[in-house]
């Protein structure tokens, strides 16, 4: 088995930067706060679901209907989307 070379200091710093204060037990995590606000604003606390341009899509998701939803979010549909729909 190969040993993975992971710089844990980079990960630790990344996590630490998501908190507002230095005392993590009393500080709020800005990533978790933003996710919580999104859940409240977009109704995105149920799974499976995705949010595209502020619209929440819920229910049974397949690669085809996810791709179709992404394509529908463009003002000018990319040619890949047009090819897919043919």
mmCIF file of C-alpha atoms in Angstrom:
data_model
loop_
_atom_site.group_PDB
_atom_site.id
_atom_site.type_symbol
_atom_site.label_atom_id
_atom_site.label_comp_id
_atom_site.label_asym_id
_atom_site.label_seq_id
_atom_site.Cartn_x
_atom_site.Cartn_y
_atom_site.Cartn_z
ATOM 1 C CA UNK A 1 0.000 0.000 0.000
ATOM 2 C CA UNK A 2 1.324 3.430 -0.942
ATOM 3 C CA UNK A 3 1.685 6.048 1.722
ATOM 4 C CA UNK A 4 -0.027 9.321 0.955
ATOM 5 C CA UNK A 5 1.940 12.491 1.431
ATOM 6 C CA UNK A 6 -0.528 14.967 2.884
ATOM 7 C CA UNK A 7 0.470 18.320 4.277
ATOM 8 C CA UNK A 8 -1.783 18.402 7.331
ATOM 9 C CA UNK A 9 -0.679 21.946 8.201
ATOM 10 C CA UNK A 10 -2.414 23.226 5.059
ATOM 11 C CA UNK A 11 -5.638 21.442 6.038
ATOM 12 C CA UNK A 12 -5.435 22.679 9.629
ATOM 13 C CA UNK A 13 -4.884 26.285 8.485
ATOM 14 C CA UNK A 14 -7.782 26.024 6.033
ATOM 15 C CA UNK A 15 -10.143 24.846 8.771
ATOM 16 C CA UNK A 16 -8.898 27.442 11.254
ATOM 17 C CA UNK A 17 -9.533 30.233 8.728
ATOM 18 C CA UNK A 18 -13.238 29.326 8.607
ATOM 19 C CA UNK A 19 -13.746 30.434 12.224
ATOM 20 C CA UNK A 20 -14.367 34.041 13.253
ATOM 21 C CA UNK A 21 -12.305 33.921 16.449
ATOM 22 C CA UNK A 22 -9.300 32.076 17.831
ATOM 23 C CA UNK A 23 -11.221 30.209 20.541
ATOM 24 C CA UNK A 24 -12.915 27.585 18.363
ATOM 25 C CA UNK A 25 -15.146 26.348 21.189
ATOM 26 C CA UNK A 26 -16.762 29.796 21.430
ATOM 27 C CA UNK A 27 -16.387 30.920 17.839
ATOM 28 C CA UNK A 28 -18.719 30.570 14.879
ATOM 29 C CA UNK A 29 -17.645 28.812 11.694
ATOM 30 C CA UNK A 30 -18.379 31.052 8.698
ATOM 31 C CA UNK A 31 -18.683 28.114 6.260
ATOM 32 C CA UNK A 32 -21.252 26.355 8.450
ATOM 33 C CA UNK A 33 -23.090 29.646 9.039
ATOM 34 C CA UNK A 34 -23.337 30.295 5.289
ATOM 35 C CA UNK A 35 -24.595 26.744 4.683
ATOM 36 C CA UNK A 36 -27.191 27.173 7.430
ATOM 37 C CA UNK A 37 -28.367 30.465 5.912
ATOM 38 C CA UNK A 38 -28.606 28.811 2.479
ATOM 39 C CA UNK A 39 -30.679 25.996 3.977
ATOM 40 C CA UNK A 40 -33.065 28.523 5.477
ATOM 41 C CA UNK A 41 -33.238 30.806 2.406
ATOM 42 C CA UNK A 42 -33.322 28.150 -0.319
ATOM 43 C CA UNK A 43 -35.036 25.307 1.469
ATOM 44 C CA UNK A 44 -32.009 23.178 0.743
ATOM 45 C CA UNK A 45 -32.075 21.101 3.911
ATOM 46 C CA UNK A 46 -33.585 18.067 2.198
ATOM 47 C CA UNK A 47 -31.616 15.638 0.075
ATOM 48 C CA UNK A 48 -31.126 14.916 -2.738
ATOM 49 C CA UNK A 49 -31.220 18.437 -4.079
ATOM 50 C CA UNK A 50 -29.167 21.122 -5.750
ATOM 51 C CA UNK A 51 -29.335 24.878 -6.091
ATOM 52 C CA UNK A 52 -28.697 26.561 -9.435
ATOM 53 C CA UNK A 53 -28.823 30.357 -9.619
ATOM 54 C CA UNK A 54 -30.887 30.536 -6.443
ATOM 55 C CA UNK A 55 -33.454 27.929 -7.541
ATOM 56 C CA UNK A 56 -33.675 24.722 -5.530
ATOM 57 C CA UNK A 57 -34.233 21.456 -7.374
ATOM 58 C CA UNK A 58 -35.338 18.496 -5.242
ATOM 59 C CA UNK A 59 -36.303 14.915 -5.789
ATOM 60 C CA UNK A 60 -35.000 12.015 -7.810
ATOM 61 C CA UNK A 61 -31.937 13.197 -9.658
ATOM 62 C CA UNK A 62 -30.322 11.456 -12.554
ATOM 63 C CA UNK A 63 -27.335 12.684 -14.535
ATOM 64 C CA UNK A 64 -29.664 13.543 -17.409
ATOM 65 C CA UNK A 65 -32.117 15.670 -15.449
ATOM 66 C CA UNK A 66 -29.314 17.400 -13.514
ATOM 67 C CA UNK A 67 -27.596 18.265 -16.801
ATOM 68 C CA UNK A 68 -30.922 19.467 -18.209
ATOM 69 C CA UNK A 69 -31.487 21.712 -15.163
ATOM 70 C CA UNK A 70 -27.999 23.171 -15.519
ATOM 71 C CA UNK A 71 -28.586 23.818 -19.229
ATOM 72 C CA UNK A 72 -31.904 25.509 -18.475
ATOM 73 C CA UNK A 73 -30.150 27.972 -16.178
ATOM 74 C CA UNK A 74 -28.222 29.634 -19.039
ATOM 75 C CA UNK A 75 -29.623 32.662 -20.846
ATOM 76 C CA UNK A 76 -27.858 31.457 -24.004
ATOM 77 C CA UNK A 77 -27.750 27.699 -24.091
ATOM 78 C CA UNK A 78 -24.252 26.279 -24.712
ATOM 79 C CA UNK A 79 -23.916 24.025 -27.751
ATOM 80 C CA UNK A 80 -23.228 21.019 -25.503
ATOM 81 C CA UNK A 81 -26.706 21.467 -24.036
ATOM 82 C CA UNK A 82 -28.272 21.823 -27.450
ATOM 83 C CA UNK A 83 -26.558 18.608 -28.613
ATOM 84 C CA UNK A 84 -27.720 16.796 -25.475
ATOM 85 C CA UNK A 85 -31.346 17.729 -26.063
ATOM 86 C CA UNK A 86 -31.273 16.405 -29.636
#
